PDB file of C-alpha atoms in Angstrom:
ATOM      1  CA  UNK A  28     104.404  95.981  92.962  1.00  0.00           C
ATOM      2  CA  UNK A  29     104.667  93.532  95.168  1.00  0.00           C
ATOM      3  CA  UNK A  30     101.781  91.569  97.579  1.00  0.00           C
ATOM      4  CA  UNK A  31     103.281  93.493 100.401  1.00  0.00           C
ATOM      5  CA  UNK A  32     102.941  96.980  98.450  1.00  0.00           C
ATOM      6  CA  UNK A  33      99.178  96.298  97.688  1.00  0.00           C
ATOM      7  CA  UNK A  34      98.264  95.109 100.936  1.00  0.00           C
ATOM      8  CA  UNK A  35     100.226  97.855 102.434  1.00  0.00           C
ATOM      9  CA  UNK A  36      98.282 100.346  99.904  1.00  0.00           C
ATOM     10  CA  UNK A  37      95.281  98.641 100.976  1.00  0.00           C
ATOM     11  CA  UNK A  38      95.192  98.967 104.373  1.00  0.00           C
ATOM     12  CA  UNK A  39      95.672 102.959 103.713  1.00  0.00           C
ATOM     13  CA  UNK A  40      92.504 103.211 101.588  1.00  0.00           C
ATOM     14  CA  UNK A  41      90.384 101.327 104.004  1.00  0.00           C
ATOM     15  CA  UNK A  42      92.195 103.135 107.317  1.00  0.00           C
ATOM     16  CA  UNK A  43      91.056 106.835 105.933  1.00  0.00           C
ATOM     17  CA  UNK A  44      86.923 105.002 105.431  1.00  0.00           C
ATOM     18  CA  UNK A  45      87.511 103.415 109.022  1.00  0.00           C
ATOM     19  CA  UNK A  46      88.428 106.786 110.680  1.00  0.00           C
ATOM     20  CA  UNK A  47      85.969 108.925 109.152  1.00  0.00           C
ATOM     21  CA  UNK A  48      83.427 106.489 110.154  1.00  0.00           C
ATOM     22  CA  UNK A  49      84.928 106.204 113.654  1.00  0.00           C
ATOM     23  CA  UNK A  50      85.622 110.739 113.978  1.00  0.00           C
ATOM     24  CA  UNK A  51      89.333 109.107 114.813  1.00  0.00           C
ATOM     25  CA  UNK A  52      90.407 112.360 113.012  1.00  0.00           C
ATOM     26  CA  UNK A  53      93.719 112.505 114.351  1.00  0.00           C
ATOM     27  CA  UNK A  54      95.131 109.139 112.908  1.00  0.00           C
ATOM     28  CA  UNK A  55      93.138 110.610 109.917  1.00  0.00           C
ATOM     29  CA  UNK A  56      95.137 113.682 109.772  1.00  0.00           C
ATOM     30  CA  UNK A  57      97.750 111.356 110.324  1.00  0.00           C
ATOM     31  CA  UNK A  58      97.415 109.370 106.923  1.00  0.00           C
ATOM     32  CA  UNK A  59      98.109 113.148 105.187  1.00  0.00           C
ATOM     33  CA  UNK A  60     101.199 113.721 106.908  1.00  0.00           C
ATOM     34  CA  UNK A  61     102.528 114.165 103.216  1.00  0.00           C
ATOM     35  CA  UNK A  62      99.633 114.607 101.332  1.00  0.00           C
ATOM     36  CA  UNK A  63      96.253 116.596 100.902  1.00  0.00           C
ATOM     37  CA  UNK A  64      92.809 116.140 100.137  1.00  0.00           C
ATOM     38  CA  UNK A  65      90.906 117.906  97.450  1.00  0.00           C
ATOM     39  CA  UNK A  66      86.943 117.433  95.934  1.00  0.00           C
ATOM     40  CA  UNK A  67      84.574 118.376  93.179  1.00  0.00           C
ATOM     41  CA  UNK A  68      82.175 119.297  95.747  1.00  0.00           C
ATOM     42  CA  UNK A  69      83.528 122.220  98.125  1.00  0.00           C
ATOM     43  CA  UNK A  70      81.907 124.577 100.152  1.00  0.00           C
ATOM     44  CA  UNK A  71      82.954 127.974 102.286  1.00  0.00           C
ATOM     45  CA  UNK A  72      87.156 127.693 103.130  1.00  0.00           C
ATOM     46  CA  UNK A  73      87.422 123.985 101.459  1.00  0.00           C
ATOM     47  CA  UNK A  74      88.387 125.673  97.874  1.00  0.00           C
ATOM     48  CA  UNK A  75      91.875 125.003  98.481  1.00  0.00           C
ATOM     49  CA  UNK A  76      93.566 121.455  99.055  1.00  0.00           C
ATOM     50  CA  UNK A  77      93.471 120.128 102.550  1.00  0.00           C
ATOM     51  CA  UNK A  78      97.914 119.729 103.129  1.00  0.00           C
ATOM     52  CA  UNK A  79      98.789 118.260 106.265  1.00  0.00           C
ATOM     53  CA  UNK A  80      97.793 116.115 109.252  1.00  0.00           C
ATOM     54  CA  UNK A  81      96.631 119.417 110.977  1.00  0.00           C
ATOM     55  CA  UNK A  82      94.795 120.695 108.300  1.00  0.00           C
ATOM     56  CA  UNK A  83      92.842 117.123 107.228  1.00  0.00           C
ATOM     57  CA  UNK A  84      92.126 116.916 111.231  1.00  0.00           C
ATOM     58  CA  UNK A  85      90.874 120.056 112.275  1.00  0.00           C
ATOM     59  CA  UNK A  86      88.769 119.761 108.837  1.00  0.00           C
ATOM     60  CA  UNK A  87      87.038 116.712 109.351  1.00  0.00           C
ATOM     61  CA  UNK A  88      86.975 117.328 113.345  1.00  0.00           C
ATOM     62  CA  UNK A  89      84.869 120.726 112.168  1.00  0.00           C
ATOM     63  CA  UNK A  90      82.305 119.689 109.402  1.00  0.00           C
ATOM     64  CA  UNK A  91      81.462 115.602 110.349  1.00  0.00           C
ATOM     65  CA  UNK A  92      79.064 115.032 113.315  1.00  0.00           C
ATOM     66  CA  UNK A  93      80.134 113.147 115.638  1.00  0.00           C
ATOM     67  CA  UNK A  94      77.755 110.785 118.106  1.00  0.00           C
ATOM     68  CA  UNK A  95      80.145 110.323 120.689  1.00  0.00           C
ATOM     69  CA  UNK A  96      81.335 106.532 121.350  1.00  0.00           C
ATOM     70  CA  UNK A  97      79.558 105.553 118.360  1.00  0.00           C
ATOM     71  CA  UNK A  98      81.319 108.022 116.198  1.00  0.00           C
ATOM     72  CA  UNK A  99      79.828 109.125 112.284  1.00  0.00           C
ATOM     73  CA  UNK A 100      76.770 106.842 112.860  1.00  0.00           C
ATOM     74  CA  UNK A 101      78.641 105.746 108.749  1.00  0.00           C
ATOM     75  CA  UNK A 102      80.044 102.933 107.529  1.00  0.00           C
ATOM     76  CA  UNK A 103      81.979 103.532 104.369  1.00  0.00           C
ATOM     77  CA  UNK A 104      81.758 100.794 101.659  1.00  0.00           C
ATOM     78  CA  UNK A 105      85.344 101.263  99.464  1.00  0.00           C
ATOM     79  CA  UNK A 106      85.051  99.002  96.300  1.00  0.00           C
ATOM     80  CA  UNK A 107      86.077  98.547  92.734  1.00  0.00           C
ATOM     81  CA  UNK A 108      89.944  99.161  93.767  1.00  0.00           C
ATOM     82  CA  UNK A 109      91.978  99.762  90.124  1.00  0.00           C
ATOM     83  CA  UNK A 110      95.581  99.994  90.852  1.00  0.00           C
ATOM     84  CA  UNK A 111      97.285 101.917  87.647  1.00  0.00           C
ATOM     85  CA  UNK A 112      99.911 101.407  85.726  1.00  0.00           C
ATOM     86  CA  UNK A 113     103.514 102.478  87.846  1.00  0.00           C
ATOM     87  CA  UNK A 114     105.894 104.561  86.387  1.00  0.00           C
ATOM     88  CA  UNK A 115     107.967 104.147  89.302  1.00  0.00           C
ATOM     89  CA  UNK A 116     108.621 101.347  91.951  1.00  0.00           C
ATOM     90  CA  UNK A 117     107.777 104.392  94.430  1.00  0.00           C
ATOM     91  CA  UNK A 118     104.852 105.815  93.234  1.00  0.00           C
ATOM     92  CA  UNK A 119     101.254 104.407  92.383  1.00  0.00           C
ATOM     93  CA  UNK A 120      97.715 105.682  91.737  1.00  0.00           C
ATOM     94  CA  UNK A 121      94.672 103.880  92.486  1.00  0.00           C
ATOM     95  CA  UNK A 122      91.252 104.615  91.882  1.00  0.00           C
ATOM     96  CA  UNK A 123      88.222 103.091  93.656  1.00  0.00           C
ATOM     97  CA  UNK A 124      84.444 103.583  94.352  1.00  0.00           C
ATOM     98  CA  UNK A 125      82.632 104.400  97.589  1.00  0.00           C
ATOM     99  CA  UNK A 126      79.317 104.306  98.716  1.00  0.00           C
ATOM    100  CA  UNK A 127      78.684 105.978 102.442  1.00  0.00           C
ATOM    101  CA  UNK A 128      75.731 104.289 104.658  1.00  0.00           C
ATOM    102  CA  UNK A 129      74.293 106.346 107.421  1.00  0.00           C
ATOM    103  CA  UNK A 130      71.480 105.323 110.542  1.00  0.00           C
ATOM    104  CA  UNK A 131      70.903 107.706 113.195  1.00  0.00           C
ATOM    105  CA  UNK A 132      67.585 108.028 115.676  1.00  0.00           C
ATOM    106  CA  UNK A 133      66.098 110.186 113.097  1.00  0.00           C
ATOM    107  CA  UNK A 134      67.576 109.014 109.925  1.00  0.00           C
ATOM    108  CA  UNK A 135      66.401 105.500 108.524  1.00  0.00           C
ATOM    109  CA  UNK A 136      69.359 103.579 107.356  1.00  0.00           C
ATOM    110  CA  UNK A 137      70.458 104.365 103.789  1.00  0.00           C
ATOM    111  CA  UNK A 138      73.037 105.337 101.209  1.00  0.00           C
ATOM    112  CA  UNK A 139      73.938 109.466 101.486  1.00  0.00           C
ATOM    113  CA  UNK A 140      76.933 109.834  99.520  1.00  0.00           C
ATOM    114  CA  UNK A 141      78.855 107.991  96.494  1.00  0.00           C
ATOM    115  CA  UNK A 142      81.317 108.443  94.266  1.00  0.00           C
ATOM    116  CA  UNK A 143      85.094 108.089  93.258  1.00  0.00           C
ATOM    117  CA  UNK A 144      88.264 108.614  94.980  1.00  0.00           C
ATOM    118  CA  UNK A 145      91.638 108.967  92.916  1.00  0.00           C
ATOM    119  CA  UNK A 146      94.339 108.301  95.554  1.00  0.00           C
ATOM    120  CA  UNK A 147      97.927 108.531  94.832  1.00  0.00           C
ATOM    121  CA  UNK A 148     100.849 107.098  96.984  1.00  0.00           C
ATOM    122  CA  UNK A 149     104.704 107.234  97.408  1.00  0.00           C
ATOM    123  CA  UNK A 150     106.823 104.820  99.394  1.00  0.00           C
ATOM    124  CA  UNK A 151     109.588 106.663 101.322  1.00  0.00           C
ATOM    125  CA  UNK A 152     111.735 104.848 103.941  1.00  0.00           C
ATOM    126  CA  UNK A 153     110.238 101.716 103.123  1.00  0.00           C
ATOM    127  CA  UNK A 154     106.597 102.761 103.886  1.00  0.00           C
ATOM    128  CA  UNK A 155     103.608 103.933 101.708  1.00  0.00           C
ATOM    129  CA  UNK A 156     101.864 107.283 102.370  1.00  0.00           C
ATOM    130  CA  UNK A 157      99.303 108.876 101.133  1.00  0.00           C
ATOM    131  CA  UNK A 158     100.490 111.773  98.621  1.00  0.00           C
ATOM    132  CA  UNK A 159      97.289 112.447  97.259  1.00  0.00           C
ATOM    133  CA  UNK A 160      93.212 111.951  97.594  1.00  0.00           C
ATOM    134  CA  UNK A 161      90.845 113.410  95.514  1.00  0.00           C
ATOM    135  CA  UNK A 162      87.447 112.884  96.174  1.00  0.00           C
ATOM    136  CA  UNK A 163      84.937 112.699  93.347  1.00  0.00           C
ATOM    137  CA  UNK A 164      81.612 113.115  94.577  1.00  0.00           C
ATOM    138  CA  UNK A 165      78.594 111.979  91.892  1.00  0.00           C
ATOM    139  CA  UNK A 166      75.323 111.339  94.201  1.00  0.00           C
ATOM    140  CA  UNK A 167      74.097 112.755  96.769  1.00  0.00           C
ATOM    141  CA  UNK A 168      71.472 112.332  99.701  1.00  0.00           C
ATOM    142  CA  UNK A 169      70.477 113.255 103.258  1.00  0.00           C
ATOM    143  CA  UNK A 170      73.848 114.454 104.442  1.00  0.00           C
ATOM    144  CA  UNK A 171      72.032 116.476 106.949  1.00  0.00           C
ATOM    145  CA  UNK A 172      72.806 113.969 110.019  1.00  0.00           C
ATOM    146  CA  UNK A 173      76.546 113.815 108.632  1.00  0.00           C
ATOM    147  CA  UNK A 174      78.284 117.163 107.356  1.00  0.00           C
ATOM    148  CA  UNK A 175      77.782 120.503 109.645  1.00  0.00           C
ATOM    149  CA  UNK A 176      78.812 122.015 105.949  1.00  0.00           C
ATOM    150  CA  UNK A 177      76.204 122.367 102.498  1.00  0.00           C
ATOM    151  CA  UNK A 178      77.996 120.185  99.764  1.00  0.00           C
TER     152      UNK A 178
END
């Protein structure tokens, strides 16, 4: 892989923790143009894999509060990144930790959410897009100023 690729790749991984954090759910539906979302932790209609910009969207749009100009009221922390092994100059996998901070007027700042994502990616016309995300939840805290949705 080249420096290009993994800067590229990069700038993916820390787009999708920018626009959650910023309810820019559009460009985050965007990312999944050809790719879906799934979790450990699901709850009502989530059970299936979220395919598409339209479905990652209207997801996030649905069950993250928003605070209006100053979006989540998060800041996603995305560390640890392991690129794997490639079996093909087109494809990669990378896994990586993240730890999700949250303040809000009734919420003391503090961690609410970690865990693991396992994020795969293709490069098609010369471009890397997300194929896959899977998002491995392993602690959990006071999502109740975050999620409109029980984890």
């Amino acid at each position: 892989m080249s420096p290009e690729d993994r800067i590229e790749i990069e700038r993916l991984v820390f787009s999708y923790a920018r626009y959650v954090d910023t309810t820019e759910y559009d460009a985050l539906g965007a990312l999944f143009e050809h790719g879906e979302i799934t979790s450990n932790k699901q709850s009502g209609d989530t059970r299936a894999a979220l395919r598409g910009a339209a479905a990652v969207s209207h997801f996030y749009a649905t069950t993250n509060k928003g605070y209006g100009a100053e979006g989540a009221r998060t800041h996603h922390v995305v560390t640890n990144l392991e690129f794997q092994p490639q079996t093909s100059p087109d494809e990669v996998r990378l896994f990586s930790c993240f730890t999700v901070f949250q303040r809000t007027p009734t919420l003391a700042l503090q961690p609410i959410v970690c865990g693991r994502y396992r994020d795969a990616f293709r490069k098609t016309d010369g471009r890397w897009h997300f194929t896959e995300k899977f998002i491995d939840v392993t602690l959990i805290g006071d999502l109740s100023q975050h999620l409109n949705i029980t984890l």
